[in-house]
Short mmCIF file of C-alpha atoms in Angstrom, two decimals:
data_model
loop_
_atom_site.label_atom_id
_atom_site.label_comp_id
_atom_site.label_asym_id
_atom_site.label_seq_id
_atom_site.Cartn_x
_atom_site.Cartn_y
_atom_site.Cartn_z
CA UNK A 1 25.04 -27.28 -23.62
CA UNK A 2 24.22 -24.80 -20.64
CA UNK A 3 20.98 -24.45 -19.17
CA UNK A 4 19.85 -21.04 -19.94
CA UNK A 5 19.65 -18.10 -17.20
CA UNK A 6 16.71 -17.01 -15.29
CA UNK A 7 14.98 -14.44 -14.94
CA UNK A 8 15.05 -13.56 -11.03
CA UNK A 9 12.51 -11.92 -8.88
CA UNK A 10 13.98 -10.38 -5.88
CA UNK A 11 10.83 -10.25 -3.36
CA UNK A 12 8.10 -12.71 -2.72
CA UNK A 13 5.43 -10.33 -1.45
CA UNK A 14 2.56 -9.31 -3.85
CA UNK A 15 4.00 -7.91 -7.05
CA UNK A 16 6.45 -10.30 -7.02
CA UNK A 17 4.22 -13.34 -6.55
CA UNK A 18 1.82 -11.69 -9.56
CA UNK A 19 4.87 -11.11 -11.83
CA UNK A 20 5.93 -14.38 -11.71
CA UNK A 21 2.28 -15.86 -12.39
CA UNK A 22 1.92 -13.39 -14.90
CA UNK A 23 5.54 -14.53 -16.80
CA UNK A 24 3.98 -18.24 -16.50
CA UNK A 25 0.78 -16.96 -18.22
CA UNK A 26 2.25 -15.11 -21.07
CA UNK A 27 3.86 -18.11 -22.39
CA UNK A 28 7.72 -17.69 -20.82
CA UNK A 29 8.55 -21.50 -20.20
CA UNK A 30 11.97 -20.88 -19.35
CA UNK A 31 13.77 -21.09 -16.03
CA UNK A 32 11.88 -18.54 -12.86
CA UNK A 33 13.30 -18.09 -9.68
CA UNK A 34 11.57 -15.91 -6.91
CA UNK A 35 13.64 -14.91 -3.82
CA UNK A 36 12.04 -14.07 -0.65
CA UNK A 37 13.86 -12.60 3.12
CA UNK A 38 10.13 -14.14 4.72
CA UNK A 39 9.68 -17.99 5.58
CA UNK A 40 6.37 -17.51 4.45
CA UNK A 41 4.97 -18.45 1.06
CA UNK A 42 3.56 -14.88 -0.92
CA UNK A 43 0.45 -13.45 1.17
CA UNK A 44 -1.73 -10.48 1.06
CA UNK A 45 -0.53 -7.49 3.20
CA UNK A 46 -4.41 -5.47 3.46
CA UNK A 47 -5.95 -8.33 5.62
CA UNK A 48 -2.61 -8.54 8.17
CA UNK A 49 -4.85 -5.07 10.13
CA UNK A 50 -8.20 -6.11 9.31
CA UNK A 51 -9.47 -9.87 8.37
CA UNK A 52 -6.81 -12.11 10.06
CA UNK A 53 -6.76 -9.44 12.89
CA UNK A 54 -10.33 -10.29 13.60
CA UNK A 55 -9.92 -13.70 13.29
CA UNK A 56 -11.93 -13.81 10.08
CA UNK A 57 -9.35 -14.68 7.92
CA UNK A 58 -6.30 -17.81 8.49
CA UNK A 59 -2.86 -17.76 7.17
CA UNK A 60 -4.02 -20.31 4.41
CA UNK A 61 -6.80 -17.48 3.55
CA UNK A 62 -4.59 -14.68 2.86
CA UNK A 63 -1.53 -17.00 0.88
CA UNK A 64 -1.65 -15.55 -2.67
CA UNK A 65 -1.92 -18.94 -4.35
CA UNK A 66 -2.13 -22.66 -3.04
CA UNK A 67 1.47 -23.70 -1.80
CA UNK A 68 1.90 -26.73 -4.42
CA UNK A 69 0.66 -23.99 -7.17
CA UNK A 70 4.52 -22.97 -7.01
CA UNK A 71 6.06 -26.55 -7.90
CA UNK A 72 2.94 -26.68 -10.55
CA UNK A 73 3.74 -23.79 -12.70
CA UNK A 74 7.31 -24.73 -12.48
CA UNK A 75 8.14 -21.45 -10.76
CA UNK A 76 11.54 -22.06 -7.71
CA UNK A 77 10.44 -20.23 -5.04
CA UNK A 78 13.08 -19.95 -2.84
CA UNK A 79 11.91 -18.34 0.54
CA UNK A 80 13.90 -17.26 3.98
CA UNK A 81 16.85 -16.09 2.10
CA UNK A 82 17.47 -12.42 0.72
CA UNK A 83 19.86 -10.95 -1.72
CA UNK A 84 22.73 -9.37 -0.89
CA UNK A 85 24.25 -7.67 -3.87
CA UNK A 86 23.08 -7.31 -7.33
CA UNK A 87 25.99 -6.81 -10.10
CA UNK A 88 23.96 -5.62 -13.57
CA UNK A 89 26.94 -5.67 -15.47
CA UNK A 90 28.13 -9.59 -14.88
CA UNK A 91 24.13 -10.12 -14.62
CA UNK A 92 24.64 -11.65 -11.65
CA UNK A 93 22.73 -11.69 -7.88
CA UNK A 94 24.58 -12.92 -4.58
CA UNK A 95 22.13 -14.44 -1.77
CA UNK A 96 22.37 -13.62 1.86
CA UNK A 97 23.83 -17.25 1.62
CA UNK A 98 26.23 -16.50 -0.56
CA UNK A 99 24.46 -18.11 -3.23
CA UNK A 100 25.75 -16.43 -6.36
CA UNK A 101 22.84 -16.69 -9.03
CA UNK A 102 23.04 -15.45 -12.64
CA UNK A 103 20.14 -14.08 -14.66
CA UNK A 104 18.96 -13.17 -18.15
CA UNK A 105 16.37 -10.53 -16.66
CA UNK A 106 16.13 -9.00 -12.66
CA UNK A 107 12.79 -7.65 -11.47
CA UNK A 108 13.34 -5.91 -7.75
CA UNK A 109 9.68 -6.14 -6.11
CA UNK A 110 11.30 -5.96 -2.44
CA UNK A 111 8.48 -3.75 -1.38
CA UNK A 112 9.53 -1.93 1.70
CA UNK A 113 9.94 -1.94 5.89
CA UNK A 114 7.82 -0.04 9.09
CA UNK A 115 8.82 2.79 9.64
CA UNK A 116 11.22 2.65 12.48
CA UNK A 117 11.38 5.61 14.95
CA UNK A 118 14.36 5.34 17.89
CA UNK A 119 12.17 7.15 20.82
CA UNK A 120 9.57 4.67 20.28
CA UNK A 121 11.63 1.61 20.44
CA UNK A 122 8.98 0.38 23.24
CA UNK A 123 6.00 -0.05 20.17
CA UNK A 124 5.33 -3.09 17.60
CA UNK A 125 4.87 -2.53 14.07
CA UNK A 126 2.18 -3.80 12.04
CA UNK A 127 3.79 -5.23 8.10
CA UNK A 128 4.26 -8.84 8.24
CA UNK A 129 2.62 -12.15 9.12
CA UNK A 130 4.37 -13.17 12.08
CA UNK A 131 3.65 -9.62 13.54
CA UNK A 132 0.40 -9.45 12.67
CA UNK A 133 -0.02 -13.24 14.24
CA UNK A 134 1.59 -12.34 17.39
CA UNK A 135 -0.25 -9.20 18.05
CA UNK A 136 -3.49 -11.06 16.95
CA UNK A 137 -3.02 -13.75 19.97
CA UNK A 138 -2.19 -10.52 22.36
CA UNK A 139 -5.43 -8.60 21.27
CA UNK A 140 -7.53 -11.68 22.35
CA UNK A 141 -6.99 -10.85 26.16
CA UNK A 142 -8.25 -7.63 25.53
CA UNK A 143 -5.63 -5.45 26.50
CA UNK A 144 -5.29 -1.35 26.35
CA UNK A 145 -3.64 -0.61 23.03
CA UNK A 146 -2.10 2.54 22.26
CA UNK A 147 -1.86 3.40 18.31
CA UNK A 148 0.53 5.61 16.94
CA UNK A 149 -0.40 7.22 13.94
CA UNK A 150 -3.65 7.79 12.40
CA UNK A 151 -3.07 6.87 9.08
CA UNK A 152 -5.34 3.80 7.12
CA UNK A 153 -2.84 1.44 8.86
CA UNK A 154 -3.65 3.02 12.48
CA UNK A 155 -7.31 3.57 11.61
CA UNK A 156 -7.85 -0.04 10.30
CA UNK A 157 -6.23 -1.20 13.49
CA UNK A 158 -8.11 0.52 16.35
CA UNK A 159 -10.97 -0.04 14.33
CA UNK A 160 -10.09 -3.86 14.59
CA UNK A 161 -8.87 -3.96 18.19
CA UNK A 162 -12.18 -1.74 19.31
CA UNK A 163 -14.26 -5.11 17.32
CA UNK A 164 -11.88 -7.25 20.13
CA UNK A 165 -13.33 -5.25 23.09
CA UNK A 166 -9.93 -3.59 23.53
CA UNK A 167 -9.70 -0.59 25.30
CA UNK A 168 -7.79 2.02 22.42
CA UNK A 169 -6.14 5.64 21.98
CA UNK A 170 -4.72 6.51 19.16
CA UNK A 171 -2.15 9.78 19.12
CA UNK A 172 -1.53 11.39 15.39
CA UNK A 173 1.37 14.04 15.42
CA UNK A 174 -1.08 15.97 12.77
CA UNK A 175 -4.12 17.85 13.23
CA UNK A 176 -6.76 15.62 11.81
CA UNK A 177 -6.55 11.52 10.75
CA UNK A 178 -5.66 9.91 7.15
CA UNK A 179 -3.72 13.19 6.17
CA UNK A 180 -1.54 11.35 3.77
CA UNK A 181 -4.83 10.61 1.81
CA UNK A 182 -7.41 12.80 2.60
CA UNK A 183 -7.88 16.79 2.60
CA UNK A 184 -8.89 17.65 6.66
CA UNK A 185 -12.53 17.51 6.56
CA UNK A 186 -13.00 14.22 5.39
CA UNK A 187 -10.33 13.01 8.02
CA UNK A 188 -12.75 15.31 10.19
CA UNK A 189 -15.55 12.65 9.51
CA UNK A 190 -13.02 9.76 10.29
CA UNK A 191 -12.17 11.28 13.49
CA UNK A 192 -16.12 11.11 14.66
CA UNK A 193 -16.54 7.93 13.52
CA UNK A 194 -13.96 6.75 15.37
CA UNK A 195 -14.80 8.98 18.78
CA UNK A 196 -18.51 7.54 18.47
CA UNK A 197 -17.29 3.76 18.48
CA UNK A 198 -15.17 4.23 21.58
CA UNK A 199 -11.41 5.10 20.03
CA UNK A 200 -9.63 8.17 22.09
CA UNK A 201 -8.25 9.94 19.46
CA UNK A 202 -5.85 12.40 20.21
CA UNK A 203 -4.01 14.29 17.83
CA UNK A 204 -1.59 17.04 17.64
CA UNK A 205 0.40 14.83 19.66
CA UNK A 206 4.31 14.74 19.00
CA UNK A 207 5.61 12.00 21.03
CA UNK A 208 8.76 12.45 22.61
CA UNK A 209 9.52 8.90 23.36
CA UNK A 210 7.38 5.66 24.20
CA UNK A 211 9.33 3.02 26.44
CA UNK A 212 8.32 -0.53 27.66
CA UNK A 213 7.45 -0.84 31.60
CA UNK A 214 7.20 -3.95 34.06
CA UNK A 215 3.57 -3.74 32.87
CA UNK A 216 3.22 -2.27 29.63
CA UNK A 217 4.34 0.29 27.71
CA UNK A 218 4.21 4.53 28.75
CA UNK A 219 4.11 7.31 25.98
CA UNK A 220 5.44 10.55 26.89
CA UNK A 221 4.88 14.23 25.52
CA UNK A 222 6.31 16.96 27.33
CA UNK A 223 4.35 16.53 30.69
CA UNK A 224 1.32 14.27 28.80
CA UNK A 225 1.80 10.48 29.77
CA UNK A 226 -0.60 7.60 27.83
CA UNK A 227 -0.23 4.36 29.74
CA UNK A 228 -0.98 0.79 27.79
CA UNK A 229 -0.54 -2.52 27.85
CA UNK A 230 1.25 -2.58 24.14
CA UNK A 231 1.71 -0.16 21.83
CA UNK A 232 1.86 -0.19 17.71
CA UNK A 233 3.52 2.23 15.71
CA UNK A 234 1.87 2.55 12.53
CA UNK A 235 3.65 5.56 10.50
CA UNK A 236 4.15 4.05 6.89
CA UNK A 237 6.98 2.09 5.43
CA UNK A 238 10.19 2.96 4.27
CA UNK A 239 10.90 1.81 0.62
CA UNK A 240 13.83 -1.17 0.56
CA UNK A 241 15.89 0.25 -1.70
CA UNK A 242 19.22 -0.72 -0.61
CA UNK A 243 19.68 -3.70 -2.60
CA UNK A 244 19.38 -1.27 -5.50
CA UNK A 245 20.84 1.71 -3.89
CA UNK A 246 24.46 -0.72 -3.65
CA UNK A 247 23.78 -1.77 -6.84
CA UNK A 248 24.29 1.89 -8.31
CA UNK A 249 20.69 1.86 -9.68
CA UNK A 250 18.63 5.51 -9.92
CA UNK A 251 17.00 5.98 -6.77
CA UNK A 252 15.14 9.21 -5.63
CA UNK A 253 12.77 8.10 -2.55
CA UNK A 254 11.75 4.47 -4.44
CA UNK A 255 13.64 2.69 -7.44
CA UNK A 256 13.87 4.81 -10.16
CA UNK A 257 11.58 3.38 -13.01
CA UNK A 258 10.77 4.68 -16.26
CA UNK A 259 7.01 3.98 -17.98
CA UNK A 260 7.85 0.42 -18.93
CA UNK A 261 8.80 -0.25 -15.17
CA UNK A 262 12.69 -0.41 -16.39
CA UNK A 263 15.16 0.68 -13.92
CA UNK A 264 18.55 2.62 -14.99
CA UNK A 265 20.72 -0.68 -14.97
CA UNK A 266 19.86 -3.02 -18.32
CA UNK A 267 17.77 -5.80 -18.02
CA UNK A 268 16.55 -5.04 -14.73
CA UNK A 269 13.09 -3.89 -13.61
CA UNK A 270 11.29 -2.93 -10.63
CA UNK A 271 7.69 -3.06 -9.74
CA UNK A 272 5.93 -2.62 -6.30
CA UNK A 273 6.01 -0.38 -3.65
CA UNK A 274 9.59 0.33 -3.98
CA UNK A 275 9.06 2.00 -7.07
CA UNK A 276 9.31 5.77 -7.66
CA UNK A 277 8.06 6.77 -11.62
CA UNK A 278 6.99 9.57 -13.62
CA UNK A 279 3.38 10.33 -14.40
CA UNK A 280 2.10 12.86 -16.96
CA UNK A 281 0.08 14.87 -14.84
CA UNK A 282 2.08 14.70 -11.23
CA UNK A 283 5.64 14.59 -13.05
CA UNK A 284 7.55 12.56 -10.47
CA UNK A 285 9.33 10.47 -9.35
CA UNK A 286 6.89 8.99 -6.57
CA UNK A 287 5.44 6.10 -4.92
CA UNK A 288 2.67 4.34 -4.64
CA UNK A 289 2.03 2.08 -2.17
CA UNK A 290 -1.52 0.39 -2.51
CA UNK A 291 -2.02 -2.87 -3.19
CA UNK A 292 -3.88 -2.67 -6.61
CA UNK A 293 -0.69 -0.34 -7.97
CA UNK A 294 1.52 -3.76 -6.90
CA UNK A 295 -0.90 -5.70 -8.81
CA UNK A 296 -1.06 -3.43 -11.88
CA UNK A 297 2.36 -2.51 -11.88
CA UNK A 298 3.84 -6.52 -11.67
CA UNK A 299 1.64 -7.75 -14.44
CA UNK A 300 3.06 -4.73 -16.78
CA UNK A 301 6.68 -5.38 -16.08
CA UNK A 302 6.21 -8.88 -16.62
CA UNK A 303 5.02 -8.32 -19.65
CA UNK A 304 7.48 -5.57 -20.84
CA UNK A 305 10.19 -8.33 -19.92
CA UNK A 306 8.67 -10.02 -22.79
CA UNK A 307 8.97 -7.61 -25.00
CA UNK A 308 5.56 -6.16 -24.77
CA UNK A 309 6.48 -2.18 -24.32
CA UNK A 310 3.10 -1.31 -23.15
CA UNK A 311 3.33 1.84 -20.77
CA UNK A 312 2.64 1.83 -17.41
CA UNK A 313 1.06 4.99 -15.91
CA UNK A 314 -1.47 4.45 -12.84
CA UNK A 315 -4.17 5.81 -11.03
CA UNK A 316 -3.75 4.74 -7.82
CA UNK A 317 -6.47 3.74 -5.37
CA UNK A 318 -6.74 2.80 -1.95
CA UNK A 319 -9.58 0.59 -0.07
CA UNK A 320 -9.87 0.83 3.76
CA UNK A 321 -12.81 -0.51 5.90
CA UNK A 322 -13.51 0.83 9.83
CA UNK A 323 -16.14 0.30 12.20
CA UNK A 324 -18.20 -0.85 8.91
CA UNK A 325 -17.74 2.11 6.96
CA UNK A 326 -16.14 1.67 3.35
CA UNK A 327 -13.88 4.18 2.01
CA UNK A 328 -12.48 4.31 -1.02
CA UNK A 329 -10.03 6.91 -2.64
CA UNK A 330 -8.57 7.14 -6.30
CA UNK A 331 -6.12 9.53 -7.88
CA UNK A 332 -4.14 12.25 -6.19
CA UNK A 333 -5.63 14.24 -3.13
CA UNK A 334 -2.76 16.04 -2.80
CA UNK A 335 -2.61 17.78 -5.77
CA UNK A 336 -6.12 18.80 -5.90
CA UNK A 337 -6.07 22.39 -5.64
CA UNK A 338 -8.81 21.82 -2.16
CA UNK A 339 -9.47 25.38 -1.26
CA UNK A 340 -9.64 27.31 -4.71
CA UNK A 341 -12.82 28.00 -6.73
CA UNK A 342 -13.36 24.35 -7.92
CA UNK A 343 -11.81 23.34 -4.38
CA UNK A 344 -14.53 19.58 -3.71
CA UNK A 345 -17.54 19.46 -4.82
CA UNK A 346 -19.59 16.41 -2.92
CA UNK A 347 -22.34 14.13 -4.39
CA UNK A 348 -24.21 12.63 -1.38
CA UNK A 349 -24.44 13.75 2.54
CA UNK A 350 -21.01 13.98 4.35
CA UNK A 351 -22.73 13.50 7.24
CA UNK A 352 -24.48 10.52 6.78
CA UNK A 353 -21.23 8.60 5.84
CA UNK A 354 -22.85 8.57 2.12
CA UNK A 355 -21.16 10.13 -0.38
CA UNK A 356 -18.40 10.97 -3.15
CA UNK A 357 -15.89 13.66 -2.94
CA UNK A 358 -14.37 15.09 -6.12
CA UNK A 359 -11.12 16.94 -6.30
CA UNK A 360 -10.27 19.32 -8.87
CA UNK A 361 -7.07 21.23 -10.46
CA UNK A 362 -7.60 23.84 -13.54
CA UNK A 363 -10.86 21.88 -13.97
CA UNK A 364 -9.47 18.05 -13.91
CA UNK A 365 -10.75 15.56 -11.95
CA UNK A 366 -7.62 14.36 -10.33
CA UNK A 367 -8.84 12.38 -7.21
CA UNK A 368 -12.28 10.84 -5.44
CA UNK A 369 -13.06 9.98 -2.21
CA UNK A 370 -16.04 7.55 -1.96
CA UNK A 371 -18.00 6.45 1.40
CA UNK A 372 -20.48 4.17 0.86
CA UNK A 373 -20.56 4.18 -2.72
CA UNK A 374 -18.34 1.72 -4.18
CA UNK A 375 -20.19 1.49 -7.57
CA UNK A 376 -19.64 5.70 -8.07
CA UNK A 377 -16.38 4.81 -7.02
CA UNK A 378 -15.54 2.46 -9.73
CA UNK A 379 -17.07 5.15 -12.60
CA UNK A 380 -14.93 8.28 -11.02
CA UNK A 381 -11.77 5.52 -10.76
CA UNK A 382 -12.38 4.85 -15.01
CA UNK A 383 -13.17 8.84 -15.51
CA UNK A 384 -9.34 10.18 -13.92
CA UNK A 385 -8.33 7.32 -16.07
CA UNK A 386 -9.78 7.47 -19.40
CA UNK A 387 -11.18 11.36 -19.57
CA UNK A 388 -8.49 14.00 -18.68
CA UNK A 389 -10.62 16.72 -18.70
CA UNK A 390 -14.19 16.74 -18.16
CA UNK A 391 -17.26 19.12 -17.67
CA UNK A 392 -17.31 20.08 -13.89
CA UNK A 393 -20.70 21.09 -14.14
CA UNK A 394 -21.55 17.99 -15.18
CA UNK A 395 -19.53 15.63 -13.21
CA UNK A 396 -20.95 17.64 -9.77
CA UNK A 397 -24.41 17.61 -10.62
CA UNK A 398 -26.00 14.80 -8.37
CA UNK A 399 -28.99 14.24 -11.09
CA UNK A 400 -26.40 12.95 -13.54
CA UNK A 401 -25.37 9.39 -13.63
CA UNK A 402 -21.83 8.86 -13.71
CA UNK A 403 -22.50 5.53 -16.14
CA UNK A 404 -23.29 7.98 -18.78
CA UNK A 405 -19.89 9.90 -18.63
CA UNK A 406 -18.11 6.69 -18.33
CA UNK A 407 -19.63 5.11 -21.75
#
C-alpha cells in the first residue's frame, strides 16, 4: 500500500516554521515536510537589527524552536535546498536538487529578499543570519557606517550600531524617517531622537550610486560625497514570488490569497510575507510584512488546510525599539485621512516621547501609533479589531480609559 502524500511547506522562515507546529497541534499525524533555501534551522527575523546585533541575543536565542523539537514532532525539515518548480495540477514540487516531491496540500511561506538596487552594489543588506552575523563581528571594531534608508530596518540599525560606539549617517531619499509607517510628524519626532543620540540623518538624499573603495565604501549624490567604512542598504524586501509566479498562480505584488489564505491553484496556500489579500476596509490585494501578520496568518492556513474555513482578515502591527524608545503601530496609517477634520488626534505629549496617536477616516479608527504606551497600545490594537466604528469624541478624550471601550 503507498505511503500517503505530504503536505509541503515551501519556506522555513517564521510562518512556515509556525504552520507546521500548528498542523502538529491540530491533530494532523500524517506525513510534513518543510523546505528551506537557508542552512539554518527556522529563526526570528526582528532580533537579526536589534538583539543579536548588540550582542544580547545568540543564534540558539533567536532559533524558533529547539533543533531536536523537529525530529520530536515528527516534522522533515529539510534545510539548504529550495524549490524549483511547483506543478498544481500533477500535485507535484521539484527541489533545486532535482528532488521531485509529491503532495496532498502546498503552503508557499517563502517570505521575501532585500531589496536590491544596481548603483549601490558597494552596500550590505540586512535579512538573514549569516548577514546579520557578519556585519555583527564588523560593528565590533567600531567602524563609520553609512545607512541607507530610514525605514524601521535603518532606524533599528543606527540605533544599534550608535549602542556599538559606531560613528553613523543615515541618508533617506524622502523628506522625513519611517514614511512607509508613519504620517511626517511622528517621523519628525524619530528624526530628533535620532539627531540627539549622535545619528547624522540626512534626508532628501537620492543617491546616485554607492561603490566600494581600497578603504571603504563612498556614496555619491550629484556633487554630495558620504565616505564610510561599510555601508547597509536597508530599503524593504521584495516579495519571492517566483516560485509561484512560474507556477501560473495569481500574483499582484505578493501571492494572491483569498480570506482562507488559499491561493488560485487547488490545494495550495500561502501565508507570510509573500502574501497579497483582500481586506474589507482597504480592499486589496496587499502585503503585510510584520512579524505578528506571519504568525497570525500561518496558524490560520494551517488550520484551513484542515478543513477549518475560519477567515483570515488582519490588523497588522509593527514593534520597533531605538535608542530605548518603544514604538508601536497598528492598522493602516496610510489610509487615515491625516490632514482632514478628524486628521490625529493625540492622547499624551508628543514631545515627551509619551503618547498615542489615533488615525481616523469618515470617523473610523483605522490605525495607532503608540510611544511609550504599550498597554494603550494593546486596547487601540483590540478596538480597529473588534469595533468598526466608534465615538471619536470618546476615543480622543484623555480622561477616558480605553479598558472601558474595549470591554
Amino acid at each position: 500500500m503507498n505511503s500517503p502524500k505530504p503536505i509541503v511547506i515551501v519556506g522555513a522562515g517564521l510562518a512556515g516554521a509556525t504552520a507546521a507546529q500548528t498542523l502538529r497541534a491540530e491533530g494532523y499525524a500524517g506525513p510534513l515536510v518543510v523546505i528551506g533555501d537557508e542552512p539554518q534551522q527556522p529563526y526570528w527575523r526582528p532580533p537579526l537589527s536589534k538583539g543579536l546585533m548588540a550582542g544580547f541575543a545568540e543564534p540558539e536565542h533567536i532559533a524558533v524552536a529547539p533543533p531536536h523539537s523537529w525530529a520530536d514532532s515528527d516534522i522533515e525539515l529539510r534545510t539548504g535546498v529550495g524549490a524549483r518548480d511547483l506543478h498544481p495540477g500533477t500535485r507535484t514540487l521539484t527541489l533545486d536538487d532535482g528532488t521531485l516531491l509529491p503532495y496532498d496540500q502546498l503552503l508557499l511561506a517563502t517570505g521575501g529578499h532585500a531589496r536590491q538596487v544596481p548603483d549601490l552594489a558597494g552596500a550590505r543588506t540586512l535579512r538573514t543570519l549569516p548577514e546579520a552575523l557578519a556585519l555583527r563581528a564588523e560593528l565590533r571594531e567600531k567602524p563609520e557606517l553609512l545607512v541607507v534608508g530610514a525605514g524601521l530596518i535603518g532606524l533599528e540599525l543606527a540605533a544599534t550600531a550608535r549602542s556599538l560606539g559606531c560613528e553613523v549617517t543615515v541618508l533617506e531619499a524622502a523628506g522625513t524617517p519611517l514614511g512607509r509607517v508613519a504620517p511626517p510628524w511622528l517621523g519628525g519626532l524619530f528624526a530628533a531622537l535620532h539627531r540627539r543620540n549622535g545619528v547624522r540623518l540626512e534626508l532628501g538624499v537620492r543617491l546616485d550610486r554607492l561603490v566600494e573603495t581600497a578603504t571603504g565604501v563612498v556614496a555619491s549624490a550629484g556633487e554630495r560625497t558620504w565616505p564610510a567604512d561599510l555601508a547597509v542598504a536597508a530599503l524593504g524586501m521584495v516579495p519571492a514570488t517566483e516560485l509561484a509566479e512560474r507556477a501560473g498562480l495569481a500574483v499582484d505584488g505578493g501571492i494572491v490569497v483569498d480570506e482562507w489564505c488559499r491561493t488560485s491553484a487547488p490545494d495550495v496556500f500561502a501565508a507570510g510575507d509573500v502574501t497579497a489579500q483582500t481586506h474589507p476596509l482597504l480592499g486589496g490585494p496587499y502585503r503585510i510584512e510584520h512579524y505578528g501578520n506571519a504568525l497570525e496568518q500561518a496558524v490560520a492556513a494551517a488550520r484551513n488546510m484542515l478543513g477549518a474555513n475560519t477567515s483570515y482578515a488582519p490588523v497588522p502591527a509593527a514593534t520597533s525599539e531605538q535608542f530605548g524608545t518603544r514604538l508601536e503601530i497598528c492598522g493602516w496609517p496610510d489610509a487615515a485621512d491625516v490632514y482632514g477634520e478628524r486628521g490625529s488626534s493625540v492622547r499624551g505629549e508628543p514631545e515627551s516621547l509619551d503618547f498615542s496617536a489615533l488615525f481616523w477616516k469618515d470617523d473610523r479608527l483605522v490605525a495607532a501609533a503608540c510611544v511609550g504606551r504599550s498597554g494603550e497600545f494593546e486596547q487601540l490594537h483590540r478596538i480597529i479589531r473588534d469595533h468598526p466604528y466608534t465615538d471619536v469624541d470618546r476615543l480622543t478624550d484623555p480622561t477616558v480609559d480605553l479598558a472601558t471601550i474595549v470591554g
